[in-house]
Short mmCIF file of C-alpha atoms in Angstrom, two decimals:
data_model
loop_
_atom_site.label_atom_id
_atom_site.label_comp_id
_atom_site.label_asym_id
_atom_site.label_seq_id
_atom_site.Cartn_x
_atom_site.Cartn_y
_atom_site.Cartn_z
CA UNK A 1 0.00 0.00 0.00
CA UNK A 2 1.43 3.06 -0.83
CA UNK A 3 0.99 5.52 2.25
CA UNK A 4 3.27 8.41 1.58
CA UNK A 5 0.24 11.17 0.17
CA UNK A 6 -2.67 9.79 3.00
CA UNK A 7 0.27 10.65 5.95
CA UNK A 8 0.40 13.74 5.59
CA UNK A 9 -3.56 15.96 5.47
CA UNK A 10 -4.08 14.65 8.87
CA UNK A 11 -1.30 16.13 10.39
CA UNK A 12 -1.07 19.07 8.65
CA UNK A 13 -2.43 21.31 11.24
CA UNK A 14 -0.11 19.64 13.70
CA UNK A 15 2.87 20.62 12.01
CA UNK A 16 2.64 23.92 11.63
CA UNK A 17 5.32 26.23 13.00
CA UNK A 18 7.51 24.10 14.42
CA UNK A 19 10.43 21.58 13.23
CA UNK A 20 9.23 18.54 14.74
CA UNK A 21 5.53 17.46 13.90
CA UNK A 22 3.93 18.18 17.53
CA UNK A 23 2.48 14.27 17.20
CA UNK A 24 5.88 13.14 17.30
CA UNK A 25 6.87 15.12 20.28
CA UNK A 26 4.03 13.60 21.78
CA UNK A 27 4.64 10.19 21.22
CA UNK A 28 8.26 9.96 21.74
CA UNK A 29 7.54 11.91 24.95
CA UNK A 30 4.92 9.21 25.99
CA UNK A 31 7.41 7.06 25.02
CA UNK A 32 10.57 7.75 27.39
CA UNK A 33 8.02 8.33 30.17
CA UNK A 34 6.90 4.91 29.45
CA UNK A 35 10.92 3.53 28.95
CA UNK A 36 11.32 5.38 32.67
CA UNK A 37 8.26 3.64 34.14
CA UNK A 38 9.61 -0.02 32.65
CA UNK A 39 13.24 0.82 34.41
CA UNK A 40 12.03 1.47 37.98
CA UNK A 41 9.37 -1.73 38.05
CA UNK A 42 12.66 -3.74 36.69
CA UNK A 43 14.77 -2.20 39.18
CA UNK A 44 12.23 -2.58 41.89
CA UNK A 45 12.22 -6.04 41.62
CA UNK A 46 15.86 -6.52 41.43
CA UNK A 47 16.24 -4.78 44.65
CA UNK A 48 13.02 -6.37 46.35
CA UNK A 49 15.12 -9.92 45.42
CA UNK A 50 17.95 -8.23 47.00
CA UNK A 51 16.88 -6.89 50.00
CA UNK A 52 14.96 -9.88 50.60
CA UNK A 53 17.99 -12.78 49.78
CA UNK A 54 15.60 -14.85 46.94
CA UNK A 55 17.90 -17.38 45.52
CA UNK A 56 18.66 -16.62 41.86
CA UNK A 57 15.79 -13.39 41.89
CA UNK A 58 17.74 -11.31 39.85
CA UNK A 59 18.67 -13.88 37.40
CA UNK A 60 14.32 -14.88 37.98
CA UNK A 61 13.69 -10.82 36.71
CA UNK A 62 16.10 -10.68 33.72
CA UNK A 63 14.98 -14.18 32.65
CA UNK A 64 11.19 -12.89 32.47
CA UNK A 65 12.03 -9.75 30.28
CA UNK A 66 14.11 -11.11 27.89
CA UNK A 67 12.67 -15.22 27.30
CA UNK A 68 9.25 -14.24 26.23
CA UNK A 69 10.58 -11.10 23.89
CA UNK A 70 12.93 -13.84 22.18
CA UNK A 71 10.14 -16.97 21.84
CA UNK A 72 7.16 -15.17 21.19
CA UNK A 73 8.37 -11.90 18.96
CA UNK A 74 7.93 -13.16 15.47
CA UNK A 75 4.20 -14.55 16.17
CA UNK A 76 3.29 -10.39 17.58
CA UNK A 77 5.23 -8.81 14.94
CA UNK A 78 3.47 -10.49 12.32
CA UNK A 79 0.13 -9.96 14.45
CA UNK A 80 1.21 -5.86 14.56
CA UNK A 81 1.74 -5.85 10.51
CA UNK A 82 -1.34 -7.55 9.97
CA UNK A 83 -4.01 -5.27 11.61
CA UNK A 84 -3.88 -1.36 12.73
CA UNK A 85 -0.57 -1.23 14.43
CA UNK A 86 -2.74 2.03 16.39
CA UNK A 87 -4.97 -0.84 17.51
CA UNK A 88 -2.82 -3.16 18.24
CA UNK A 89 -0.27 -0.76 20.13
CA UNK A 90 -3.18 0.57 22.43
CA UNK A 91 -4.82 -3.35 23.06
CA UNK A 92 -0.93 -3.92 24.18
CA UNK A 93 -0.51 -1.01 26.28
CA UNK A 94 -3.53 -1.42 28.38
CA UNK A 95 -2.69 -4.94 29.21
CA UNK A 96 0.79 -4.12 30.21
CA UNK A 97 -1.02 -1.92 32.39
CA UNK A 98 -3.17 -4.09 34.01
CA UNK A 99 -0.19 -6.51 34.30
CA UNK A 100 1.38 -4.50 36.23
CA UNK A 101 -1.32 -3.25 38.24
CA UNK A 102 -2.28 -6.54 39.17
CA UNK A 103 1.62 -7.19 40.02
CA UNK A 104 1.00 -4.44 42.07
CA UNK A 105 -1.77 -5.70 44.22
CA UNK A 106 -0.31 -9.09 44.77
CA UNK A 107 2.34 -9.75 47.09
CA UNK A 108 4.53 -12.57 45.84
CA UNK A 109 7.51 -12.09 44.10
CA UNK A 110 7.32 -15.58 41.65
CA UNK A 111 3.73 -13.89 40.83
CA UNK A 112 5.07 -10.25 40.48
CA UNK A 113 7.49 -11.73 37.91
CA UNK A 114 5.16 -14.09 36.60
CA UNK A 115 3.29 -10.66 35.61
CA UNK A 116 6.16 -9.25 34.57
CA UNK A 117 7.08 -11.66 31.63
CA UNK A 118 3.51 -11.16 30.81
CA UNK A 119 4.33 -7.11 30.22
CA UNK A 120 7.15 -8.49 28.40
CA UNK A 121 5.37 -9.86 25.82
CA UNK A 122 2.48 -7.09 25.11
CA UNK A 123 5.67 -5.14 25.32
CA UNK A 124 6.87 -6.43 22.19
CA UNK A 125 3.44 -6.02 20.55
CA UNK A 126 4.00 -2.32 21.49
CA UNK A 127 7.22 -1.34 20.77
CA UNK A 128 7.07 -2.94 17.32
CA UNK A 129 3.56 -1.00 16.97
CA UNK A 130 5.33 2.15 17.92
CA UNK A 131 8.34 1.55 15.99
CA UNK A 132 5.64 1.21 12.85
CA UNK A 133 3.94 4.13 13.94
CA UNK A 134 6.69 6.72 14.54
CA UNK A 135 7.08 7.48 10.68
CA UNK A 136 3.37 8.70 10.27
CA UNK A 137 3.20 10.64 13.22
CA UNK A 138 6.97 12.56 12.38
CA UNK A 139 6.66 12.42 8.68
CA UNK A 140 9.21 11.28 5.86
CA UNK A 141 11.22 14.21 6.29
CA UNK A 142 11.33 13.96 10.42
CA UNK A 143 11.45 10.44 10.83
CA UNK A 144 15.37 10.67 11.72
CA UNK A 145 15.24 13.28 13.43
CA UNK A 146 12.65 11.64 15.99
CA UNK A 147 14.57 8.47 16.05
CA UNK A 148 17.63 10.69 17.51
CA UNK A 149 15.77 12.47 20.15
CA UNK A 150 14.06 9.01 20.73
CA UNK A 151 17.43 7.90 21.49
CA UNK A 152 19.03 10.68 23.54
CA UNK A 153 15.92 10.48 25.76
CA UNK A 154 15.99 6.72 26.11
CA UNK A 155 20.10 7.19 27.54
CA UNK A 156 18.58 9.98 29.61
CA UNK A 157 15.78 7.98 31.16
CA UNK A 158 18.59 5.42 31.74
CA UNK A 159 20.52 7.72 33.82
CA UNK A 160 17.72 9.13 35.46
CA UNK A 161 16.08 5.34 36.17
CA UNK A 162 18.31 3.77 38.84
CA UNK A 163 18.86 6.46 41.05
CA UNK A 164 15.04 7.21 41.11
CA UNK A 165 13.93 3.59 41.57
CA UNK A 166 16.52 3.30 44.54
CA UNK A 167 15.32 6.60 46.31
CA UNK A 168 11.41 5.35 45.65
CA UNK A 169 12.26 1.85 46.58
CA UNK A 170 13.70 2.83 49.74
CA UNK A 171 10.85 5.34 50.88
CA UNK A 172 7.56 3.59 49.81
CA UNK A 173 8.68 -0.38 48.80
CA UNK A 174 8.82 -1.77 45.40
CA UNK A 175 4.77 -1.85 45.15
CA UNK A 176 4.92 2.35 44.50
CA UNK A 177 7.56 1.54 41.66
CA UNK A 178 5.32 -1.35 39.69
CA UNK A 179 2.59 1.12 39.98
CA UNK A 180 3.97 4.17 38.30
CA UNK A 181 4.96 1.45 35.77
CA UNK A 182 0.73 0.83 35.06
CA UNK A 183 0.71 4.36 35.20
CA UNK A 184 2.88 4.90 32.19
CA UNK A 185 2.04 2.52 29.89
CA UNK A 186 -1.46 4.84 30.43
CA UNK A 187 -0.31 7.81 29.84
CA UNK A 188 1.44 6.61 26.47
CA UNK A 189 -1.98 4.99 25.60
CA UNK A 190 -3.47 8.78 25.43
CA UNK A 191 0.18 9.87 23.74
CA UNK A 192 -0.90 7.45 21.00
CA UNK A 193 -4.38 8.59 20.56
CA UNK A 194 -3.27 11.94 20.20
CA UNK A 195 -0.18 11.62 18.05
CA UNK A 196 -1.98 8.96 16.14
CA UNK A 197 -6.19 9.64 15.44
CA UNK A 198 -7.86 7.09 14.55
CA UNK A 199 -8.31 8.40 11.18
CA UNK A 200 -4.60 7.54 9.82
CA UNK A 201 -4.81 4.23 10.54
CA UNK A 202 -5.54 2.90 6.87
CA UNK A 203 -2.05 5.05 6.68
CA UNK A 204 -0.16 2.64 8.19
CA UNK A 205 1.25 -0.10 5.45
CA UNK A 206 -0.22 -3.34 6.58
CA UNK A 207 -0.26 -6.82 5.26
CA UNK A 208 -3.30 -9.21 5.32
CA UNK A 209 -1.23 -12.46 5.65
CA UNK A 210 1.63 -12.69 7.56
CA UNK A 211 4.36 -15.38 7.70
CA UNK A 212 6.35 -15.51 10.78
CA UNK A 213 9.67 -15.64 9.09
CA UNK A 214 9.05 -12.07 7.39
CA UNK A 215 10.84 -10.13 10.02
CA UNK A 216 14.10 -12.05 9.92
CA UNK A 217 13.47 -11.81 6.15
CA UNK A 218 13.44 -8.33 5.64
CA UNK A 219 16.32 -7.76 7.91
CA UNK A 220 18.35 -10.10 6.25
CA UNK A 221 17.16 -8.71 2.68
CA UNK A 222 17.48 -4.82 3.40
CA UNK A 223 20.81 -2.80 2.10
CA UNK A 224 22.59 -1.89 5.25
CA UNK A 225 20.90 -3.53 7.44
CA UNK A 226 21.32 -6.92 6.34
CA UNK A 227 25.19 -6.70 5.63
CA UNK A 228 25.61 -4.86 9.10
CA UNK A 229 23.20 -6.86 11.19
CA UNK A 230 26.44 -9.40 12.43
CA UNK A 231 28.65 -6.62 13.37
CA UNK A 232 25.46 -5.19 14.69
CA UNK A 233 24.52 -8.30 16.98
CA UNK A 234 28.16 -8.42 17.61
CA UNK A 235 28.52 -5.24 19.62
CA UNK A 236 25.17 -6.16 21.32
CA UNK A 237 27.06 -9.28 22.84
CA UNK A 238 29.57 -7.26 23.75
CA UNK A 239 28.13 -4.13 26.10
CA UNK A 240 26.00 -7.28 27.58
CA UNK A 241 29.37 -9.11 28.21
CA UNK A 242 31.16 -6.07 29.77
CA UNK A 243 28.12 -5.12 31.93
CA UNK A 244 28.67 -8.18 33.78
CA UNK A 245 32.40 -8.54 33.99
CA UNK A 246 32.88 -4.61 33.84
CA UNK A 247 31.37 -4.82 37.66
CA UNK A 248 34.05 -7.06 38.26
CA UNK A 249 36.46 -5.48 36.31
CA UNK A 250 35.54 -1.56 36.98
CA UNK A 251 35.22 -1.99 40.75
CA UNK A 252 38.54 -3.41 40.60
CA UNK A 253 40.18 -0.15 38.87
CA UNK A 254 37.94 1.95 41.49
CA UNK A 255 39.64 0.13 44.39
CA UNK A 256 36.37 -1.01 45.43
CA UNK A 257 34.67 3.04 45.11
CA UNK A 258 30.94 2.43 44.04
CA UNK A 259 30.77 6.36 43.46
CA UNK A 260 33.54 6.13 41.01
CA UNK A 261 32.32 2.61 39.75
CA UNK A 262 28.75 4.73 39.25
CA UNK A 263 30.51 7.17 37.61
CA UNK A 264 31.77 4.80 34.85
CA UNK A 265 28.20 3.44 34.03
CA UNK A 266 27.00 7.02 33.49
CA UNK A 267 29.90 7.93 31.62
CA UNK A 268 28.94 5.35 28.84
CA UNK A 269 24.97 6.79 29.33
CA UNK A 270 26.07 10.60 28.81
CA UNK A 271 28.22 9.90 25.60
CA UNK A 272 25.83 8.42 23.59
CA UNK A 273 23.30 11.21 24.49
CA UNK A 274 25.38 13.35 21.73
CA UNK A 275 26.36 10.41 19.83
CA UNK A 276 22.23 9.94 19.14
CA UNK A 277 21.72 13.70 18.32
CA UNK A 278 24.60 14.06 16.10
CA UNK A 279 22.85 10.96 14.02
CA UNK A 280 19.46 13.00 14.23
CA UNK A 281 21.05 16.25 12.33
CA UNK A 282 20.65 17.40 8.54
CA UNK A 283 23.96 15.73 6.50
CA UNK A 284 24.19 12.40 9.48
CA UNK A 285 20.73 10.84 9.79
CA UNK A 286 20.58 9.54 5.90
CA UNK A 287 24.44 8.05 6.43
CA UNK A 288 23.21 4.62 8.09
CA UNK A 289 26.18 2.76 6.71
CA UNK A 290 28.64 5.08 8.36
CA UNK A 291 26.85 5.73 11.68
CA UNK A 292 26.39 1.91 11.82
CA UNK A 293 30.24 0.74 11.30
CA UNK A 294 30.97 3.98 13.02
CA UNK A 295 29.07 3.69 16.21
CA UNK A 296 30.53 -0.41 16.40
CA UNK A 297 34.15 0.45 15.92
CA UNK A 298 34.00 3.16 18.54
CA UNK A 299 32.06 0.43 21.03
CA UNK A 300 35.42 -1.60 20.14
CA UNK A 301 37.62 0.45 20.21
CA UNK A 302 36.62 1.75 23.86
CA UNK A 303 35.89 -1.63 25.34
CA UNK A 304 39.49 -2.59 24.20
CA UNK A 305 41.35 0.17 24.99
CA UNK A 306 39.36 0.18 28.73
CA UNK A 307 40.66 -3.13 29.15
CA UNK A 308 44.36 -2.65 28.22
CA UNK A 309 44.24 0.07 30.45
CA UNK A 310 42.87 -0.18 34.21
CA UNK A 311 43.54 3.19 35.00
CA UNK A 312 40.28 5.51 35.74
CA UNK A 313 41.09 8.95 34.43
CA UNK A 314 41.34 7.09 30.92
CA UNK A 315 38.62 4.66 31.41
CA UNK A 316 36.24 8.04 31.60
CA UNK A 317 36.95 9.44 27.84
CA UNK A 318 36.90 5.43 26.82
CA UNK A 319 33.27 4.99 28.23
CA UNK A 320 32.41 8.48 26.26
CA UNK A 321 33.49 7.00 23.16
CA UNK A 322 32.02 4.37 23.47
CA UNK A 323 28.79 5.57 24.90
CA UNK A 324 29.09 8.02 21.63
CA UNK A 325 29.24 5.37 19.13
CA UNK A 326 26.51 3.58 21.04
CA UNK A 327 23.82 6.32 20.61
CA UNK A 328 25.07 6.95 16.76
CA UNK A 329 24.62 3.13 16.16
CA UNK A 330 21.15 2.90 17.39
CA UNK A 331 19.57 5.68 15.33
CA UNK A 332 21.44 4.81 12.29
CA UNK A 333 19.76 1.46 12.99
CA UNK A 334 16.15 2.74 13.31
CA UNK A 335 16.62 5.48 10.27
CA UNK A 336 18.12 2.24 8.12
CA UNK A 337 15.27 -0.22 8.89
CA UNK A 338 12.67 2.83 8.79
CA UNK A 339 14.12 3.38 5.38
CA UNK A 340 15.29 0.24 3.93
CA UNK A 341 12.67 -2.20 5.57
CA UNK A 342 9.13 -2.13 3.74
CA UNK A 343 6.43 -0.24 5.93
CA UNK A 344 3.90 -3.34 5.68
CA UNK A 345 6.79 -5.48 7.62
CA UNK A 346 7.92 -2.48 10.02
CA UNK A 347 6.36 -4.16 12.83
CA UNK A 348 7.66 -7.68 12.29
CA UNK A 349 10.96 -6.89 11.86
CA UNK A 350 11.49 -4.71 14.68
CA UNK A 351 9.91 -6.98 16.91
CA UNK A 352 12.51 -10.35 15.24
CA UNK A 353 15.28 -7.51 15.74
CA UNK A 354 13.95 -7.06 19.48
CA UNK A 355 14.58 -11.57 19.82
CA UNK A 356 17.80 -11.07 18.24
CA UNK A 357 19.35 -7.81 21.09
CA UNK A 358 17.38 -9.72 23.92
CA UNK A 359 19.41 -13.44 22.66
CA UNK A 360 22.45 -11.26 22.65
CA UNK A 361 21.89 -9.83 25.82
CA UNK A 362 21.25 -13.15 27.12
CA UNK A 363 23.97 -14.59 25.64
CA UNK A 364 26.39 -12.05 26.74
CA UNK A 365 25.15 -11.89 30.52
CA UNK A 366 26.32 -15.91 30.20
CA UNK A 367 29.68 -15.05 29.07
CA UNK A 368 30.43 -12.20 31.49
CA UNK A 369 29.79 -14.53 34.26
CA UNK A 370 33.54 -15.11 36.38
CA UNK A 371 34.90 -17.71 35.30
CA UNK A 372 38.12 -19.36 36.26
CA UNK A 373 39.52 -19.72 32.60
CA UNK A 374 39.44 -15.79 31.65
CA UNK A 375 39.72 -12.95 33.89
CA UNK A 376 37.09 -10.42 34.05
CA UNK A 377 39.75 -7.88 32.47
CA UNK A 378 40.26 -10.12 29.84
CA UNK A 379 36.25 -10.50 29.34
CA UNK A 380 36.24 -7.01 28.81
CA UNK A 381 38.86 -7.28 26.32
CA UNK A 382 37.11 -10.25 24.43
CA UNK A 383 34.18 -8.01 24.44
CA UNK A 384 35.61 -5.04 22.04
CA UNK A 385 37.13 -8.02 19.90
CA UNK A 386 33.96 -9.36 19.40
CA UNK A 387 32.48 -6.43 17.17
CA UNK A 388 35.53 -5.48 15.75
CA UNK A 389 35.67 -9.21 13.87
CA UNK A 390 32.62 -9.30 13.13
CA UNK A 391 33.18 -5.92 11.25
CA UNK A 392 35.94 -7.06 9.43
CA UNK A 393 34.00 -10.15 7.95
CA UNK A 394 30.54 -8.17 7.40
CA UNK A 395 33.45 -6.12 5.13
CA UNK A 396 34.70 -9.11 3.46
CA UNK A 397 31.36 -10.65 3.10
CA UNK A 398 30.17 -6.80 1.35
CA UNK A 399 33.41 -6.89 -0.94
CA UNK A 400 32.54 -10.24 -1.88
CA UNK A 401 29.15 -9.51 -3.23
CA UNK A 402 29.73 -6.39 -4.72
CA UNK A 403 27.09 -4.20 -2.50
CA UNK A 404 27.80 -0.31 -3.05
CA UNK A 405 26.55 -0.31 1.28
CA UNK A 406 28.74 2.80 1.30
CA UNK A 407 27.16 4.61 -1.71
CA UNK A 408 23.29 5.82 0.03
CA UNK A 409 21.18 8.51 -1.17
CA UNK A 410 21.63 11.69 0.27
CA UNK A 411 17.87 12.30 0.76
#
């Protein structure tokens, strides 16, 4: 379905006199509050397990998020691209509301995290809905733009998250934090009725028949993304790897200082705030290729270079290259598949490129664990190898073929 003229009469009154379409501010707003609420319920938990001495609760928490995004995200993508991804987005948010509020009311933690993975899955349904959504509400011409402020909020709502949940968690219990979780998912419900009427949704490509493998399909099919999506998963493998044996590792170089060790982790958060807004500006947000192989090699290059050297005054400007190449890599990512994926399998192939980060993650988290056969420094430096190999044969693998990746349109 071609969509480009129907996107744009509804919004027209939106749009006027300002840069960003106001029903994109609105939506990614809704958005990062909702990214904020997801971080303090997750965090709530983790501490609740803590504080409390569950056997294996943390591990319990991370399993629930990232299991059901991996086994059940091709089946909701496909679900997303076949009917209004408005619909769909709004059916998902209210019952990751009501998962949470019901998590919420009860009082065991197996059933709080039972409820959790629950979230987790209409969570995919939304994100992928979102992700579909976010090029009507900004327009052709804005759609980069709003995937770099996306992303600079999302690293801000991650530095803002775990200091919040830990001063909430401590004064009212981890019952307040699930809560203002419901509470968001809410609020971006009425961010998507706004951004989105109800009168765009025959906008929105959509397919009447689905096939579950369409996602991975159109990832592996798209120029850019395809080629890159190694190196890509890659670099995912290796901040997860790192996040476990950088505590390790980090605290170690900090002489045991959890202010400096803190420090570090919002280091890496505050670079890629300008790495994502230097992706989002007129000239960067059409170079995908080049913020892509960019963003990885600068993840390697820090990881490695942290590593070789355990000294903290040069693990800071590490982290903020890293952290910079980080936020540059994600929006070139969104702006590629937004432009190189077609609209009618948005949905599907955000939500099979949501399974493929949360297998890395998991994956990673596996092989940061201590271990007596590598060092947690040398984890860290395995980590930045990791990317920077799988660059090198994404490059061979290009030259091999022939693809002119490097030669995209300037518009």
């Amino acid at each position: 379905m071609d969509t480009q003229k129907t996107r744009r009469a509804p919004f027209a009154a939106l749009r006027r006199g300002t840069a960003m379409p106001v029903a994109a501010q609105i939506l990614i707003a809704g958005t990062l509050f909702s990214s904020l609420g997801d971080t303090l319920a997750s965090l709530g938990l983790v501490l609740h397990a803590a504080d409390h001495d569950i056997r294996f609760g943390v591990t319990e928490v991370m399993l629930a998020q990232l299991v059901p995004t991996v086994v059940a995200a091709p089946l909701i993508g496909s679900v997303v691209d076949r009917f209004s991804a408005r619909v769909v987005c709004l059916w998902a948010l209210l019952l990751q509301a009501l998962s949470l509020g019901a998590a919420t009311a009860v009082g065991g933690f197996h059933a709080r995290v039972a409820l959790i993975a629950l979230a987790a899955l209409a969570g995919v349904a939304s994100v992928a809905a979102g992700f579909k959504m976010l090029p009507v509400a900004a327009g052709e011409s804005h759609t980069g733009r709003a995937n770099s402020l996306l992303t600079a909020g999302m690293s801000v709502a991650g530095l803002l998250g775990p200091p919040l949940a830990g001063f909430l968690n401590s004064q009212w219990g981890t019952g307040v934090l699930l809560a203002a979780d419901a509470v968001s998912f809410l609020v971006l419900a009425g961010c998507t009725m706004l951004a989105v009427p109800s009168t765009v949704d025959v906008a929105i490509g959509r397919r009447p028949t689905t096939r579950l493998a369409d996602g991975y399909r159109a990832l592996r099919d798209a120029p850019v993304v395809g080629a890159l999506m190694p190196a890509l998963a890659a670099a995912m493998l290796a901040t997860s790897i790192e996040s476990v044996a950088g505590v390790f590792y980090l605290r170690g170089v900090a002489d045991g200082n959890d202010t400096v060790f803190g420090l570090f982790l919002a280091t890496w958060a505050l670079g890629s705030i300008p790495g994502a807004l230097l992706a989002g500006r007129a000239g960067w947000e059409n170079r995908h290729t080049l913020l892509i192989i960019g963003g990885v090699l600068a993840i390697s290059l820090g990881l490695i270079l942290a590593g070789l050297l355990p000294v903290v005054w040069v693990i800071f400007p590490l982290f903020l290259l890293a952290g910079f190449g980080n936020g540059a890599c994600n929006v070139g990512l969104r702006n590629a598949v937004h432009v190189h994926v077609p609209a009618e399998v948005h949905g599907s192939a955000w939500a099979c490129f949501q399974a493929l980060s949360r297998t890395c993650i998991g994956l990673g988290y596996l092989l940061g664990t201590p271990n007596s056969l590598v060092s947690s420094r040398g984890q860290v430096i395995v980590s930045g190898v990791i990317p920077l190999v799988a660059m090198a044969w994404a490059a061979l693998v290009i030259l091999r073929r022939g693809e002119r990746t490097l030669t995209e349109p300037s518009a």
